[in-house]
XYZ file of C-alpha atoms in Angstrom:
351
model
C -13.806 105.859 67.834
C -13.315 108.138 64.822
C -16.253 108.317 62.397
C -14.811 108.132 58.894
C -16.401 110.642 56.539
C -17.722 109.919 53.092
C -14.897 111.985 51.620
C -12.270 109.879 53.385
C -13.932 106.694 52.227
C -13.920 107.938 48.625
C -10.184 108.619 48.838
C -9.530 105.143 50.236
C -11.810 103.606 47.653
C -9.685 105.094 44.884
C -6.637 103.479 46.442
C -8.457 100.162 46.576
C -9.521 100.349 42.967
C -6.017 101.241 41.854
C -4.746 98.234 43.806
C -7.035 95.807 41.993
C -6.283 97.313 38.632
C -9.648 98.931 37.969
C -9.678 102.353 36.367
C -11.103 105.022 38.646
C -12.764 106.747 35.728
C -13.997 105.219 32.496
C -14.846 107.768 29.841
C -17.543 106.935 27.324
C -16.819 108.452 23.949
C -19.903 109.177 21.860
C -20.160 109.034 18.098
C -19.776 112.807 17.915
C -16.470 112.662 19.812
C -17.790 114.182 23.028
C -16.929 112.737 26.431
C -19.754 111.872 28.835
C -19.557 111.831 32.634
C -17.187 109.071 33.845
C -18.947 105.883 34.916
C -18.952 105.103 38.626
C -16.357 102.425 39.442
C -17.544 99.044 40.643
C -16.934 98.741 44.384
C -17.002 94.933 44.173
C -14.562 94.628 41.254
C -12.009 91.831 41.754
C -8.564 90.947 40.364
C -8.328 89.344 36.949
C -9.166 85.661 37.076
C -11.243 85.868 40.265
C -14.956 84.987 40.354
C -17.397 87.853 40.796
C -17.709 89.088 44.359
C -21.337 88.758 45.390
C -22.686 89.049 48.915
C -25.472 86.733 50.089
C -29.051 87.782 49.431
C -29.616 88.427 53.145
C -26.500 90.607 53.390
C -25.669 92.468 50.158
C -22.372 94.340 49.972
C -22.481 98.135 50.221
C -19.753 100.710 50.801
C -21.458 102.028 53.929
C -21.791 98.554 55.411
C -18.158 97.825 54.626
C -17.084 100.949 56.525
C -19.240 100.064 59.525
C -17.797 96.554 59.458
C -14.271 97.946 59.380
C -14.895 99.924 62.553
C -16.469 96.938 64.281
C -13.665 94.594 63.191
C -11.192 96.697 65.166
C -13.466 97.516 68.109
C -12.842 95.850 71.484
C -16.492 96.442 72.432
C -17.215 93.087 70.830
C -15.243 91.201 73.505
C -16.301 90.323 77.025
C -13.975 92.732 78.827
C -13.231 95.275 76.097
C -9.713 93.851 75.740
C -9.504 92.409 72.220
C -11.051 92.811 68.790
C -11.268 90.693 65.652
C -8.197 92.581 64.493
C -6.211 91.473 67.529
C -5.797 87.966 66.092
C -6.178 88.872 62.428
C -3.557 91.548 61.775
C -3.225 93.205 58.395
C 0.567 93.154 58.340
C 0.340 89.372 58.805
C -2.188 88.994 55.962
C -4.910 88.989 58.640
C -3.477 85.960 60.445
C -1.874 85.913 63.906
C 1.659 85.331 62.677
C 4.288 84.395 65.214
C 1.834 82.633 67.535
C 1.211 78.905 67.603
C -2.288 79.641 68.900
C -3.956 82.937 69.713
C -4.933 84.011 73.199
C -8.359 85.403 73.916
C -10.015 87.191 76.815
C -8.208 86.598 80.108
C -5.223 85.260 78.130
C -7.206 82.096 77.487
C -5.293 79.987 74.975
C -6.990 78.495 71.968
C -6.109 75.103 70.537
C -5.871 76.013 66.851
C -3.687 78.350 64.867
C -5.399 81.530 63.605
C -5.255 81.417 59.797
C -5.349 84.340 57.410
C -8.823 85.398 56.321
C -8.031 86.920 52.912
C -10.430 85.815 50.181
C -12.868 84.379 52.710
C -15.610 85.411 50.304
C -14.657 82.344 48.261
C -14.253 79.938 51.192
C -17.043 77.700 52.400
C -17.395 76.279 54.971
C -15.134 78.105 57.437
C -12.961 77.305 60.473
C -10.403 74.499 60.403
C -13.204 71.985 60.996
C -15.750 73.649 58.701
C -18.355 74.225 61.390
C -19.464 77.628 60.054
C -21.371 77.808 56.783
C -21.020 81.573 56.361
C -18.714 84.414 57.354
C -21.540 85.758 59.505
C -21.587 82.486 61.465
C -17.815 82.460 61.697
C -17.693 86.012 63.086
C -20.362 85.258 65.693
C -18.609 82.026 66.651
C -15.348 83.862 67.308
C -17.104 86.647 69.209
C -18.857 84.267 71.589
C -16.156 81.578 71.965
C -14.747 81.300 75.536
C -11.288 80.842 74.008
C -11.592 83.988 71.930
C -13.692 87.121 72.544
C -16.121 85.413 74.979
C -18.800 88.062 74.511
C -22.425 87.976 75.632
C -24.620 89.112 72.748
C -26.984 90.945 75.113
C -24.094 92.913 76.585
C -22.762 93.749 73.139
C -26.225 94.918 72.107
C -26.315 97.395 74.985
C -22.791 98.646 74.347
C -23.577 99.362 70.721
C -26.879 101.034 71.551
C -25.186 103.354 74.031
C -22.636 104.508 71.436
C -23.937 107.576 69.566
C -21.584 106.969 66.646
C -22.862 103.440 66.144
C -26.478 104.509 66.588
C -26.028 106.868 63.648
C -24.114 104.405 61.503
C -26.537 101.493 62.050
C -29.454 103.770 61.240
C -27.787 104.854 57.990
C -26.773 101.331 56.975
C -29.590 99.136 58.275
C -32.371 101.605 59.122
C -32.297 100.051 62.577
C -30.813 100.501 66.005
C -27.608 98.535 66.684
C -27.717 94.843 67.553
C -25.334 91.897 67.386
C -26.928 90.250 64.367
C -26.541 93.374 62.252
C -23.041 93.946 63.629
C -22.003 90.491 62.391
C -23.430 91.287 58.959
C -21.306 94.418 58.834
C -18.154 92.596 60.016
C -18.807 89.862 57.446
C -19.070 92.484 54.711
C -15.688 93.922 55.683
C -14.146 90.440 55.668
C -15.688 89.648 52.264
C -13.911 92.635 50.802
C -10.472 91.458 51.999
C -9.497 90.346 48.523
C -5.879 89.472 47.766
C -4.865 88.751 44.182
C -1.974 90.988 43.169
C 1.128 88.959 44.004
C 4.147 88.286 41.792
C 2.550 84.924 41.003
C -0.455 86.757 39.579
C 1.801 89.021 37.513
C 3.656 85.957 36.181
C 0.415 84.205 35.346
C -0.707 87.282 33.406
C 2.397 87.167 31.253
C 5.137 89.051 33.101
C 7.825 86.371 33.372
C 10.407 88.949 34.495
C 8.959 88.986 38.025
C 10.407 85.511 38.738
C 14.015 84.506 39.279
C 15.170 81.091 38.080
C 14.523 79.347 41.406
C 10.976 80.710 41.536
C 10.334 79.532 37.987
C 11.491 76.035 38.871
C 9.403 76.082 42.039
C 6.322 77.215 40.111
C 6.716 74.371 37.628
C 7.301 71.836 40.397
C 4.317 73.031 42.462
C 1.919 72.375 39.581
C 3.608 69.157 38.452
C 2.295 65.610 38.743
C 5.417 64.777 40.674
C 4.823 67.127 43.609
C 1.009 67.225 43.323
C 0.812 70.354 45.515
C -1.987 71.734 43.340
C -4.113 68.628 43.887
C -5.362 70.237 47.103
C -4.037 73.799 46.810
C -5.818 74.414 43.545
C -7.384 77.267 41.642
C -7.064 81.025 42.017
C -7.243 80.782 45.824
C -4.949 77.756 46.230
C -7.475 75.611 48.096
C -9.964 72.899 47.203
C -12.139 73.958 50.182
C -12.063 70.348 51.323
C -10.745 68.451 54.348
C -7.665 66.235 54.490
C -5.365 64.548 56.953
C -1.780 65.151 55.895
C -0.155 62.800 58.395
C 1.116 65.564 60.624
C 0.776 63.311 63.694
C 0.300 59.636 64.431
C -2.636 60.514 66.709
C -4.831 63.600 66.987
C -6.008 65.089 70.273
C -7.826 67.638 68.105
C -10.014 65.449 65.940
C -10.712 68.127 63.354
C -13.615 67.596 60.966
C -14.835 64.684 63.110
C -16.030 67.231 65.701
C -18.606 68.384 63.147
C -19.547 65.139 61.369
C -18.922 62.474 64.033
C -17.618 60.276 61.228
C -14.562 58.214 62.128
C -13.158 58.733 58.651
C -12.930 62.473 59.409
C -10.655 62.190 62.458
C -7.522 64.246 61.872
C -8.892 65.995 58.791
C -8.711 69.778 58.523
C -9.665 72.400 55.956
C -7.144 73.015 53.195
C -5.896 76.565 53.832
C -5.290 79.020 51.023
C -1.603 79.544 50.324
C -1.962 83.191 49.383
C 0.395 85.317 51.512
C 1.598 82.109 53.174
C 5.089 83.515 53.746
C 3.553 86.040 56.169
C 1.474 83.677 58.295
C 3.891 81.297 60.095
C 3.647 79.019 62.017
C 1.683 76.531 59.961
C -0.913 73.754 60.149
C -4.027 73.681 62.314
C -1.983 73.527 65.519
C 0.989 75.649 64.422
C 3.192 72.557 64.626
C 5.453 73.515 61.706
C 7.467 76.689 62.206
C 8.715 77.618 58.735
C 7.912 77.065 55.077
C 11.028 74.911 54.909
C 9.516 72.719 57.639
C 6.265 72.448 55.671
C 8.029 71.412 52.471
C 10.160 68.874 54.375
C 6.998 67.394 55.884
C 5.355 66.879 52.511
C 8.591 65.630 51.002
C 8.683 62.923 53.688
C 5.159 61.773 52.858
C 3.895 62.436 56.391
C 3.524 60.126 59.355
C 1.506 56.928 59.404
C -2.133 57.630 60.243
C -5.260 55.711 59.334
C -7.001 58.676 57.680
C -3.965 60.148 55.958
C -4.770 61.226 52.414
C -3.608 58.707 49.834
C -1.939 61.530 47.885
C 0.671 61.834 50.650
C 3.699 59.840 49.575
C 7.447 60.526 49.810
C 8.409 62.946 47.031
C 12.176 62.417 47.087
C 12.834 66.057 46.242
C 16.405 67.263 46.291
C 17.537 70.025 48.644
C 17.513 72.439 45.706
C 14.005 71.416 44.660
C 12.725 71.975 48.181
C 14.328 75.414 48.188
C 12.699 76.144 44.826
C 9.272 75.280 46.212
C 9.811 77.636 49.148
C 10.930 80.350 46.752
C 7.739 79.904 44.731
C 5.525 80.051 47.815
C 7.037 83.420 48.662
C 5.838 84.790 45.309
C 2.266 84.458 46.601
C 2.767 87.467 48.895
C 0.573 90.435 47.984
C 2.421 93.482 49.337
C -0.342 95.892 48.371
C -2.902 93.862 50.291
C -1.048 94.047 53.585
C -0.491 97.803 53.202
C -3.827 98.845 51.710
C -5.154 101.775 53.816
C -8.738 100.753 53.076
C -8.292 97.775 55.397
C -6.492 99.522 58.248
C -7.947 100.397 61.629
C -9.984 103.632 61.312
């Protein structure tokens, strides 16, 4: 695997900072009119309106750790048979989802039972997984790496693979002052994932005052999405379009996958799943925890119907009686949440 140099990282970092609208150089003008040395840009700067990006105390964000995490994210060494990586099921062009697949397939073509969602803005999501079983990104990454339906890796084997790789030996020493091991590898992967920030869509431009980015249908859809009539924003709220909570939306009349119940063992949680962010949603079909709905039109039709009868269905789910045009307007609005720069940003690509 190619070892990315500091120079290359600096070039990519400039691209990243331009993407999030942060000036690469900020000149400080003194009282005498002279210009001092430009201030160093903030690596963890975020789009306007986003909370500050802060890593956990046990795993602070650094540029070097991010770069190590990027290499590990795309490295098949983290799977049982060297066949897949994290990036196999979380592809950048699909907003780091596994678009086009109802469920992903892991080592030995083992099929999962849940759809692989996008992982953009995971820094602001807690807990993680559809059922919320992981409290941190570090836990989520380890869970995927060791799951029999996913990468099915043995941590002891991964430890030895990393230790035998001269490139990783050097990188881990520089980043962690330690020889490679799985725990540190997951911290690096988690750092890379935390930096996958998406917040430069046409919706964001509209919200910041540029109404010209919307056509008339998108404007109507925007208004309807945030209206009391549609109530979409009751669960898909805030800058990341999620309440980080669990709901049953009446997708089925019975659930073989019991969702949040598998974590809490509470009957009231059967059929409840984490509210996904809607950012880049047009790129991540199919939809829902089991990929049951194929298109955004299908999703809007489902919510317009009020969902199927189910004991734990959220009380917010009621028939909306939207017209065909109104449903089309909602779909048009959802497509404005696509962040083209995010899915093309070279900083996030495979080294």
